[in-house]
Amino acid sequence: MSGSYDLTSAESPAYAPFFGYMGVASAQIFTVLGAAYGTAKSAVGICSMGVMRPELIMKSVIPVIMAGIIGIYGLVVAMVLNGRVKPASSGYTLSSGFSHLAAGLTCGVCGLGAGYAIGIVGDAGVRGTAQQPRLFVGMILILIFSEVLGLYAQDGAPSHKAEETQNLIRDNVPEFIKVDISPQRNNGEWPPNSPDLNPGLSLWSILKADACAKPHQSIEALKKSLVAAWNRIPQDVIDRAVDDFPKRLKKCIDAGGGHFENK
């Protein structure tokens, strides 16, 4: 009995894209589940704390913001993966499908875990901060480490965008998503970002100027200075930073996604 074996069809069956799209769905679904739980759980603590200390409500929404970022990260990863899934007729292989499925599941499940951690920490943290303000910095640090459980990405730091760094990662990391090394090349695959859309950017400059007005002799002294500086920021300044966010979004759209600060 003789016959031919079509290697191309075996490596790129019609159902290969199914696994890729499952990866896309997994990245979005699981991160949103984590973000939803983190938001709801933190909100319960904020509402409970707000009855006793209503002046701390705006200061305590940080866990909710951090939970929402998990869902946004899942959306970004899902969009990137979706752009890489092709029809089987275009040579999309089972190997690529499994790779994208694994990537989506990794992002989604890690985001789910991070969302749960943020929700639990946020709920307990805001309640505790209402009774002991010194817990605030500790809560923020725990939230940050909870967040990074689900967020692993290159950002725009010069050391990350250096050509040597990009080449090293590209050679050693499968399915590497590169960033723009320079605005002139415009050859990156990672979606653009704008630091001008950070609602806390103006608050950070105030906090830095106050807390770092003089040198600190220890990490503990720096922590105390940061907490004291944060507590000295007037509530109306924080409210303005939050209220200005829709205006910043409009400016970003008007600028075509470019920088607009100080323009």
PDB file of N, CA and C in Angstrom, residues 163-256:
ATOM      1  N   GLU A 163      18.943  48.804  21.917  1.00  0.00           N
ATOM      2  CA  GLU A 163      18.992  47.828  20.827  1.00  0.00           C
ATOM      3  C   GLU A 163      19.620  46.520  21.276  1.00  0.00           C
ATOM      4  N   GLU A 164      20.646  46.602  22.142  1.00  0.00           N
ATOM      5  CA  GLU A 164      21.281  45.382  22.645  1.00  0.00           C
ATOM      6  C   GLU A 164      20.294  44.545  23.454  1.00  0.00           C
ATOM      7  N   THR A 165      19.481  45.225  24.276  1.00  0.00           N
ATOM      8  CA  THR A 165      18.482  44.515  25.083  1.00  0.00           C
ATOM      9  C   THR A 165      17.442  43.854  24.193  1.00  0.00           C
ATOM     10  N   GLN A 166      16.960  44.602  23.214  1.00  0.00           N
ATOM     11  CA  GLN A 166      15.952  44.064  22.312  1.00  0.00           C
ATOM     12  C   GLN A 166      16.481  42.850  21.539  1.00  0.00           C
ATOM     13  N   ASN A 167      17.715  42.945  21.068  1.00  0.00           N
ATOM     14  CA  ASN A 167      18.294  41.829  20.311  1.00  0.00           C
ATOM     15  C   ASN A 167      18.487  40.595  21.188  1.00  0.00           C
ATOM     16  N   LEU A 168      18.915  40.818  22.443  1.00  0.00           N
ATOM     17  CA  LEU A 168      19.129  39.695  23.356  1.00  0.00           C
ATOM     18  C   LEU A 168      17.821  38.962  23.630  1.00  0.00           C
ATOM     19  N   ILE A 169      16.762  39.716  23.907  1.00  0.00           N
ATOM     20  CA  ILE A 169      15.475  39.086  24.208  1.00  0.00           C
ATOM     21  C   ILE A 169      14.910  38.412  22.962  1.00  0.00           C
ATOM     22  N   ARG A 170      15.062  39.056  21.819  1.00  0.00           N
ATOM     23  CA  ARG A 170      14.538  38.482  20.576  1.00  0.00           C
ATOM     24  C   ARG A 170      15.196  37.137  20.270  1.00  0.00           C
ATOM     25  N   ASP A 171      16.476  37.022  20.603  1.00  0.00           N
ATOM     26  CA  ASP A 171      17.201  35.785  20.312  1.00  0.00           C
ATOM     27  C   ASP A 171      16.892  34.669  21.302  1.00  0.00           C
ATOM     28  N   ASN A 172      16.356  35.025  22.478  1.00  0.00           N
ATOM     29  CA  ASN A 172      16.192  34.017  23.524  1.00  0.00           C
ATOM     30  C   ASN A 172      14.754  33.802  23.978  1.00  0.00           C
ATOM     31  N   VAL A 173      13.843  34.661  23.552  1.00  0.00           N
ATOM     32  CA  VAL A 173      12.455  34.553  24.000  1.00  0.00           C
ATOM     33  C   VAL A 173      11.549  34.315  22.791  1.00  0.00           C
ATOM     34  N   PRO A 174      10.892  33.163  22.726  1.00  0.00           N
ATOM     35  CA  PRO A 174       9.971  32.915  21.608  1.00  0.00           C
ATOM     36  C   PRO A 174       8.799  33.899  21.632  1.00  0.00           C
ATOM     37  N   GLU A 175       8.304  34.236  20.477  1.00  0.00           N
ATOM     38  CA  GLU A 175       7.136  35.114  20.345  1.00  0.00           C
ATOM     39  C   GLU A 175       7.360  36.457  21.043  1.00  0.00           C
ATOM     40  N   PHE A 176       8.571  36.964  20.969  1.00  0.00           N
ATOM     41  CA  PHE A 176       8.879  38.244  21.609  1.00  0.00           C
ATOM     42  C   PHE A 176       8.131  39.378  20.912  1.00  0.00           C
ATOM     43  N   ILE A 177       7.512  40.242  21.700  1.00  0.00           N
ATOM     44  CA  ILE A 177       6.794  41.401  21.160  1.00  0.00           C
ATOM     45  C   ILE A 177       7.697  42.616  21.336  1.00  0.00           C
ATOM     46  N   LYS A 178       8.243  43.106  20.263  1.00  0.00           N
ATOM     47  CA  LYS A 178       9.231  44.176  20.353  1.00  0.00           C
ATOM     48  C   LYS A 178       8.564  45.541  20.479  1.00  0.00           C
ATOM     49  N   VAL A 179       9.318  46.484  21.034  1.00  0.00           N
ATOM     50  CA  VAL A 179       8.853  47.859  21.161  1.00  0.00           C
ATOM     51  C   VAL A 179       9.629  48.719  20.172  1.00  0.00           C
ATOM     52  N   ASP A 180       9.170  49.941  19.979  1.00  0.00           N
ATOM     53  CA  ASP A 180       9.896  50.873  19.119  1.00  0.00           C
ATOM     54  C   ASP A 180      11.202  51.263  19.795  1.00  0.00           C
ATOM     55  N   ILE A 181      12.311  51.023  19.117  1.00  0.00           N
ATOM     56  CA  ILE A 181      13.597  51.446  19.663  1.00  0.00           C
ATOM     57  C   ILE A 181      13.729  52.959  19.566  1.00  0.00           C
ATOM     58  N   SER A 182      13.172  53.533  18.524  1.00  0.00           N
ATOM     59  CA  SER A 182      13.193  54.985  18.368  1.00  0.00           C
ATOM     60  C   SER A 182      11.959  55.404  17.586  1.00  0.00           C
ATOM     61  N   PRO A 183      11.476  56.639  17.809  1.00  0.00           N
ATOM     62  CA  PRO A 183      10.286  57.102  17.086  1.00  0.00           C
ATOM     63  C   PRO A 183      10.487  57.112  15.576  1.00  0.00           C
ATOM     64  N   GLN A 184      11.748  57.261  15.130  1.00  0.00           N
ATOM     65  CA  GLN A 184      11.999  57.334  13.697  1.00  0.00           C
ATOM     66  C   GLN A 184      11.759  55.990  13.002  1.00  0.00           C
ATOM     67  N   ARG A 185      12.013  54.898  13.711  1.00  0.00           N
ATOM     68  CA  ARG A 185      11.877  53.585  13.077  1.00  0.00           C
ATOM     69  C   ARG A 185      10.419  53.143  12.992  1.00  0.00           C
ATOM     70  N   ASN A 186       9.687  53.359  14.061  1.00  0.00           N
ATOM     71  CA  ASN A 186       8.262  53.004  14.091  1.00  0.00           C
ATOM     72  C   ASN A 186       8.034  51.557  13.645  1.00  0.00           C
ATOM     73  N   ASN A 187       8.827  50.648  14.206  1.00  0.00           N
ATOM     74  CA  ASN A 187       8.716  49.243  13.809  1.00  0.00           C
ATOM     75  C   ASN A 187       8.358  48.332  14.976  1.00  0.00           C
ATOM     76  N   GLY A 188       7.836  48.902  16.042  1.00  0.00           N
ATOM     77  CA  GLY A 188       7.476  48.094  17.199  1.00  0.00           C
ATOM     78  C   GLY A 188       6.103  47.466  17.048  1.00  0.00           C
ATOM     79  N   GLU A 189       5.865  46.423  17.837  1.00  0.00           N
ATOM     80  CA  GLU A 189       4.579  45.732  17.816  1.00  0.00           C
ATOM     81  C   GLU A 189       3.776  45.989  19.081  1.00  0.00           C
ATOM     82  N   TRP A 190       4.452  46.480  20.138  1.00  0.00           N
ATOM     83  CA  TRP A 190       3.747  46.736  21.390  1.00  0.00           C
ATOM     84  C   TRP A 190       2.931  48.012  21.259  1.00  0.00           C
ATOM     85  N   PRO A 191       1.662  48.010  21.674  1.00  0.00           N
ATOM     86  CA  PRO A 191       0.827  49.206  21.518  1.00  0.00           C
ATOM     87  C   PRO A 191       1.453  50.413  22.211  1.00  0.00           C
ATOM     88  N   PRO A 192       1.282  51.607  21.646  1.00  0.00           N
ATOM     89  CA  PRO A 192       1.874  52.809  22.236  1.00  0.00           C
ATOM     90  C   PRO A 192       1.236  53.155  23.569  1.00  0.00           C
ATOM     91  N   ASN A 193       1.947  53.937  24.361  1.00  0.00           N
ATOM     92  CA  ASN A 193       1.400  54.386  25.638  1.00  0.00           C
ATOM     93  C   ASN A 193       1.748  55.851  25.824  1.00  0.00           C
ATOM     94  N   SER A 194       1.025  56.502  26.686  1.00  0.00           N
ATOM     95  CA  SER A 194       1.248  57.924  26.920  1.00  0.00           C
ATOM     96  C   SER A 194       1.348  58.189  28.411  1.00  0.00           C
ATOM     97  N   PRO A 195       2.511  58.642  28.898  1.00  0.00           N
ATOM     98  CA  PRO A 195       2.618  58.979  30.320  1.00  0.00           C
ATOM     99  C   PRO A 195       1.724  60.149  30.693  1.00  0.00           C
ATOM    100  N   ASP A 196       1.314  60.942  29.699  1.00  0.00           N
ATOM    101  CA  ASP A 196       0.432  62.066  29.991  1.00  0.00           C
ATOM    102  C   ASP A 196      -0.953  61.605  30.433  1.00  0.00           C
ATOM    103  N   LEU A 197      -1.266  60.331  30.216  1.00  0.00           N
ATOM    104  CA  LEU A 197      -2.570  59.815  30.628  1.00  0.00           C
ATOM    105  C   LEU A 197      -2.553  59.278  32.051  1.00  0.00           C
ATOM    106  N   ASN A 198      -1.431  59.411  32.721  1.00  0.00           N
ATOM    107  CA  ASN A 198      -1.343  58.962  34.107  1.00  0.00           C
ATOM    108  C   ASN A 198      -1.949  60.026  35.015  1.00  0.00           C
ATOM    109  N   PRO A 199      -3.113  59.753  35.626  1.00  0.00           N
ATOM    110  CA  PRO A 199      -3.758  60.787  36.444  1.00  0.00           C
ATOM    111  C   PRO A 199      -2.958  61.156  37.678  1.00  0.00           C
ATOM    112  N   GLY A 200      -2.022  60.285  38.070  1.00  0.00           N
ATOM    113  CA  GLY A 200      -1.233  60.576  39.260  1.00  0.00           C
ATOM    114  C   GLY A 200       0.066  61.299  38.979  1.00  0.00           C
ATOM    115  N   LEU A 201       0.299  61.647  37.700  1.00  0.00           N
ATOM    116  CA  LEU A 201       1.573  62.266  37.348  1.00  0.00           C
ATOM    117  C   LEU A 201       1.772  63.592  38.064  1.00  0.00           C
ATOM    118  N   SER A 202       0.728  64.409  38.108  1.00  0.00           N
ATOM    119  CA  SER A 202       0.847  65.706  38.780  1.00  0.00           C
ATOM    120  C   SER A 202       1.016  65.527  40.283  1.00  0.00           C
ATOM    121  N   LEU A 203       0.348  64.515  40.846  1.00  0.00           N
ATOM    122  CA  LEU A 203       0.481  64.265  42.278  1.00  0.00           C
ATOM    123  C   LEU A 203       1.883  63.771  42.616  1.00  0.00           C
ATOM    124  N   TRP A 204       2.453  62.984  41.716  1.00  0.00           N
ATOM    125  CA  TRP A 204       3.799  62.464  41.973  1.00  0.00           C
ATOM    126  C   TRP A 204       4.818  63.598  42.055  1.00  0.00           C
ATOM    127  N   SER A 205       4.673  64.601  41.192  1.00  0.00           N
ATOM    128  CA  SER A 205       5.613  65.720  41.219  1.00  0.00           C
ATOM    129  C   SER A 205       5.501  66.489  42.536  1.00  0.00           C
ATOM    130  N   ILE A 206       4.276  66.637  43.033  1.00  0.00           N
ATOM    131  CA  ILE A 206       4.077  67.319  44.321  1.00  0.00           C
ATOM    132  C   ILE A 206       4.676  66.485  45.449  1.00  0.00           C
ATOM    133  N   LEU A 207       4.405  65.184  45.411  1.00  0.00           N
ATOM    134  CA  LEU A 207       4.903  64.280  46.448  1.00  0.00           C
ATOM    135  C   LEU A 207       6.430  64.246  46.460  1.00  0.00           C
ATOM    136  N   LYS A 208       7.016  64.181  45.272  1.00  0.00           N
ATOM    137  CA  LYS A 208       8.473  64.118  45.171  1.00  0.00           C
ATOM    138  C   LYS A 208       9.123  65.400  45.670  1.00  0.00           C
ATOM    139  N   ALA A 209       8.545  66.541  45.294  1.00  0.00           N
ATOM    140  CA  ALA A 209       9.123  67.823  45.710  1.00  0.00           C
ATOM    141  C   ALA A 209       9.072  67.992  47.224  1.00  0.00           C
ATOM    142  N   ASP A 210       7.990  67.521  47.834  1.00  0.00           N
ATOM    143  CA  ASP A 210       7.831  67.672  49.281  1.00  0.00           C
ATOM    144  C   ASP A 210       8.680  66.654  50.041  1.00  0.00           C
ATOM    145  N   ALA A 211       8.534  65.381  49.688  1.00  0.00           N
ATOM    146  CA  ALA A 211       9.206  64.323  50.449  1.00  0.00           C
ATOM    147  C   ALA A 211      10.718  64.322  50.253  1.00  0.00           C
ATOM    148  N   CYS A 212      11.166  64.753  49.098  1.00  0.00           N
ATOM    149  CA  CYS A 212      12.604  64.701  48.792  1.00  0.00           C
ATOM    150  C   CYS A 212      13.258  66.077  48.851  1.00  0.00           C
ATOM    151  N   ALA A 213      12.642  66.978  49.586  1.00  0.00           N
ATOM    152  CA  ALA A 213      13.223  68.319  49.713  1.00  0.00           C
ATOM    153  C   ALA A 213      14.556  68.281  50.451  1.00  0.00           C
ATOM    154  N   LYS A 214      14.750  67.258  51.267  1.00  0.00           N
ATOM    155  CA  LYS A 214      16.018  67.089  51.979  1.00  0.00           C
ATOM    156  C   LYS A 214      16.414  65.617  51.942  1.00  0.00           C
ATOM    157  N   PRO A 215      17.706  65.328  52.028  1.00  0.00           N
ATOM    158  CA  PRO A 215      18.153  63.926  51.959  1.00  0.00           C
ATOM    159  C   PRO A 215      17.694  63.120  53.174  1.00  0.00           C
ATOM    160  N   HIS A 216      17.527  61.824  52.970  1.00  0.00           N
ATOM    161  CA  HIS A 216      17.094  60.928  54.039  1.00  0.00           C
ATOM    162  C   HIS A 216      18.224  59.964  54.382  1.00  0.00           C
ATOM    163  N   GLN A 217      18.332  59.658  55.640  1.00  0.00           N
ATOM    164  CA  GLN A 217      19.424  58.817  56.113  1.00  0.00           C
ATOM    165  C   GLN A 217      19.111  57.325  56.050  1.00  0.00           C
ATOM    166  N   SER A 218      17.844  56.989  55.845  1.00  0.00           N
ATOM    167  CA  SER A 218      17.467  55.576  55.813  1.00  0.00           C
ATOM    168  C   SER A 218      16.185  55.403  55.010  1.00  0.00           C
ATOM    169  N   ILE A 219      15.907  54.153  54.642  1.00  0.00           N
ATOM    170  CA  ILE A 219      14.670  53.838  53.930  1.00  0.00           C
ATOM    171  C   ILE A 219      13.462  54.150  54.802  1.00  0.00           C
ATOM    172  N   GLU A 220      13.586  53.870  56.085  1.00  0.00           N
ATOM    173  CA  GLU A 220      12.475  54.124  57.006  1.00  0.00           C
ATOM    174  C   GLU A 220      12.154  55.613  57.066  1.00  0.00           C
ATOM    175  N   ALA A 221      13.203  56.434  57.064  1.00  0.00           N
ATOM    176  CA  ALA A 221      12.983  57.884  57.084  1.00  0.00           C
ATOM    177  C   ALA A 221      12.296  58.346  55.799  1.00  0.00           C
ATOM    178  N   LEU A 222      12.682  57.744  54.676  1.00  0.00           N
ATOM    179  CA  LEU A 222      12.044  58.092  53.405  1.00  0.00           C
ATOM    180  C   LEU A 222      10.572  57.696  53.412  1.00  0.00           C
ATOM    181  N   LYS A 223      10.271  56.513  53.949  1.00  0.00           N
ATOM    182  CA  LYS A 223       8.879  56.072  54.026  1.00  0.00           C
ATOM    183  C   LYS A 223       8.037  57.044  54.849  1.00  0.00           C
ATOM    184  N   LYS A 224       8.576  57.432  55.999  1.00  0.00           N
ATOM    185  CA  LYS A 224       7.837  58.362  56.861  1.00  0.00           C
ATOM    186  C   LYS A 224       7.625  59.695  56.160  1.00  0.00           C
ATOM    187  N   SER A 225       8.645  60.137  55.434  1.00  0.00           N
ATOM    188  CA  SER A 225       8.531  61.407  54.724  1.00  0.00           C
ATOM    189  C   SER A 225       7.487  61.335  53.619  1.00  0.00           C
ATOM    190  N   LEU A 226       7.431  60.191  52.918  1.00  0.00           N
ATOM    191  CA  LEU A 226       6.444  60.020  51.852  1.00  0.00           C
ATOM    192  C   LEU A 226       5.021  60.021  52.402  1.00  0.00           C
ATOM    193  N   VAL A 227       4.826  59.315  53.516  1.00  0.00           N
ATOM    194  CA  VAL A 227       3.492  59.271  54.129  1.00  0.00           C
ATOM    195  C   VAL A 227       3.070  60.665  54.583  1.00  0.00           C
ATOM    196  N   ALA A 228       3.995  61.370  55.222  1.00  0.00           N
ATOM    197  CA  ALA A 228       3.677  62.719  55.703  1.00  0.00           C
ATOM    198  C   ALA A 228       3.383  63.657  54.533  1.00  0.00           C
ATOM    199  N   ALA A 229       4.174  63.535  53.462  1.00  0.00           N
ATOM    200  CA  ALA A 229       3.961  64.395  52.294  1.00  0.00           C
ATOM    201  C   ALA A 229       2.628  64.090  51.628  1.00  0.00           C
ATOM    202  N   TRP A 230       2.286  62.800  51.554  1.00  0.00           N
ATOM    203  CA  TRP A 230       0.997  62.424  50.957  1.00  0.00           C
ATOM    204  C   TRP A 230      -0.167  62.985  51.768  1.00  0.00           C
ATOM    205  N   ASN A 231      -0.063  62.905  53.067  1.00  0.00           N
ATOM    206  CA  ASN A 231      -1.140  63.407  53.924  1.00  0.00           C
ATOM    207  C   ASN A 231      -1.269  64.925  53.865  1.00  0.00           C
ATOM    208  N   ARG A 232      -0.212  65.598  53.425  1.00  0.00           N
ATOM    209  CA  ARG A 232      -0.269  67.061  53.318  1.00  0.00           C
ATOM    210  C   ARG A 232      -0.868  67.531  51.992  1.00  0.00           C
ATOM    211  N   ILE A 233      -1.043  66.622  51.055  1.00  0.00           N
ATOM    212  CA  ILE A 233      -1.652  67.018  49.777  1.00  0.00           C
ATOM    213  C   ILE A 233      -3.134  67.310  50.007  1.00  0.00           C
ATOM    214  N   PRO A 234      -3.600  68.498  49.688  1.00  0.00           N
ATOM    215  CA  PRO A 234      -5.016  68.826  49.909  1.00  0.00           C
ATOM    216  C   PRO A 234      -5.937  67.918  49.094  1.00  0.00           C
ATOM    217  N   GLN A 235      -7.073  67.601  49.662  1.00  0.00           N
ATOM    218  CA  GLN A 235      -8.011  66.712  48.983  1.00  0.00           C
ATOM    219  C   GLN A 235      -8.498  67.304  47.666  1.00  0.00           C
ATOM    220  N   ASP A 236      -8.629  68.633  47.605  1.00  0.00           N
ATOM    221  CA  ASP A 236      -9.114  69.241  46.368  1.00  0.00           C
ATOM    222  C   ASP A 236      -8.106  69.077  45.232  1.00  0.00           C
ATOM    223  N   VAL A 237      -6.811  68.975  45.570  1.00  0.00           N
ATOM    224  CA  VAL A 237      -5.792  68.738  44.543  1.00  0.00           C
ATOM    225  C   VAL A 237      -5.949  67.325  43.973  1.00  0.00           C
ATOM    226  N   ILE A 238      -6.193  66.354  44.855  1.00  0.00           N
ATOM    227  CA  ILE A 238      -6.414  64.977  44.407  1.00  0.00           C
ATOM    228  C   ILE A 238      -7.679  64.896  43.558  1.00  0.00           C
ATOM    229  N   ASP A 239      -8.720  65.582  43.997  1.00  0.00           N
ATOM    230  CA  ASP A 239      -9.980  65.575  43.245  1.00  0.00           C
ATOM    231  C   ASP A 239      -9.793  66.161  41.849  1.00  0.00           C
ATOM    232  N   ARG A 240      -9.000  67.232  41.752  1.00  0.00           N
ATOM    233  CA  ARG A 240      -8.770  67.852  40.444  1.00  0.00           C
ATOM    234  C   ARG A 240      -8.012  66.913  39.512  1.00  0.00           C
ATOM    235  N   ALA A 241      -7.057  66.167  40.080  1.00  0.00           N
ATOM    236  CA  ALA A 241      -6.291  65.223  39.258  1.00  0.00           C
ATOM    237  C   ALA A 241      -7.208  64.153  38.669  1.00  0.00           C
ATOM    238  N   VAL A 242      -8.168  63.701  39.471  1.00  0.00           N
ATOM    239  CA  VAL A 242      -9.122  62.692  38.989  1.00  0.00           C
ATOM    240  C   VAL A 242     -10.091  63.304  37.977  1.00  0.00           C
ATOM    241  N   ASP A 243     -10.586  64.504  38.284  1.00  0.00           N
ATOM    242  CA  ASP A 243     -11.560  65.154  37.401  1.00  0.00           C
ATOM    243  C   ASP A 243     -10.950  65.567  36.066  1.00  0.00           C
ATOM    244  N   ASP A 244      -9.634  65.792  36.041  1.00  0.00           N
ATOM    245  CA  ASP A 244      -8.975  66.212  34.802  1.00  0.00           C
ATOM    246  C   ASP A 244      -8.736  65.058  33.838  1.00  0.00           C
ATOM    247  N   PHE A 245      -8.953  63.828  34.303  1.00  0.00           N
ATOM    248  CA  PHE A 245      -8.621  62.683  33.458  1.00  0.00           C
ATOM    249  C   PHE A 245      -9.405  62.665  32.145  1.00  0.00           C
ATOM    250  N   PRO A 246     -10.730  62.920  32.150  1.00  0.00           N
ATOM    251  CA  PRO A 246     -11.446  62.968  30.858  1.00  0.00           C
ATOM    252  C   PRO A 246     -10.881  64.031  29.917  1.00  0.00           C
ATOM    253  N   LYS A 247     -10.438  65.157  30.479  1.00  0.00           N
ATOM    254  CA  LYS A 247      -9.847  66.204  29.639  1.00  0.00           C
ATOM    255  C   LYS A 247      -8.533  65.723  29.031  1.00  0.00           C
ATOM    256  N   ARG A 248      -7.768  64.965  29.816  1.00  0.00           N
ATOM    257  CA  ARG A 248      -6.511  64.427  29.301  1.00  0.00           C
ATOM    258  C   ARG A 248      -6.766  63.433  28.165  1.00  0.00           C
ATOM    259  N   LEU A 249      -7.807  62.631  28.312  1.00  0.00           N
ATOM    260  CA  LEU A 249      -8.152  61.697  27.245  1.00  0.00           C
ATOM    261  C   LEU A 249      -8.469  62.440  25.950  1.00  0.00           C
ATOM    262  N   LYS A 250      -9.222  63.536  26.063  1.00  0.00           N
ATOM    263  CA  LYS A 250      -9.572  64.312  24.871  1.00  0.00           C
ATOM    264  C   LYS A 250      -8.329  64.934  24.238  1.00  0.00           C
ATOM    265  N   LYS A 251      -7.422  65.448  25.086  1.00  0.00           N
ATOM    266  CA  LYS A 251      -6.194  66.037  24.553  1.00  0.00           C
ATOM    267  C   LYS A 251      -5.349  64.989  23.839  1.00  0.00           C
ATOM    268  N   CYS A 252      -5.337  63.776  24.390  1.00  0.00           N
ATOM    269  CA  CYS A 252      -4.570  62.701  23.768  1.00  0.00           C
ATOM    270  C   CYS A 252      -5.143  62.361  22.395  1.00  0.00           C
ATOM    271  N   ILE A 253      -6.474  62.328  22.303  1.00  0.00           N
ATOM    272  CA  ILE A 253      -7.125  62.058  21.016  1.00  0.00           C
ATOM    273  C   ILE A 253      -6.817  63.171  20.024  1.00  0.00           C
ATOM    274  N   ASP A 254      -6.903  64.423  20.504  1.00  0.00           N
ATOM    275  CA  ASP A 254      -6.623  65.568  19.628  1.00  0.00           C
ATOM    276  C   ASP A 254      -5.177  65.562  19.141  1.00  0.00           C
ATOM    277  N   ALA A 255      -4.275  65.030  19.987  1.00  0.00           N
ATOM    278  CA  ALA A 255      -2.857  64.986  19.619  1.00  0.00           C
ATOM    279  C   ALA A 255      -2.508  63.735  18.823  1.00  0.00           C
ATOM    280  N   GLY A 256      -3.514  62.951  18.473  1.00  0.00           N
ATOM    281  CA  GLY A 256      -3.264  61.744  17.693  1.00  0.00           C
ATOM    282  C   GLY A 256      -2.497  60.685  18.452  1.00  0.00           C
TER     283      GLY A 256
END
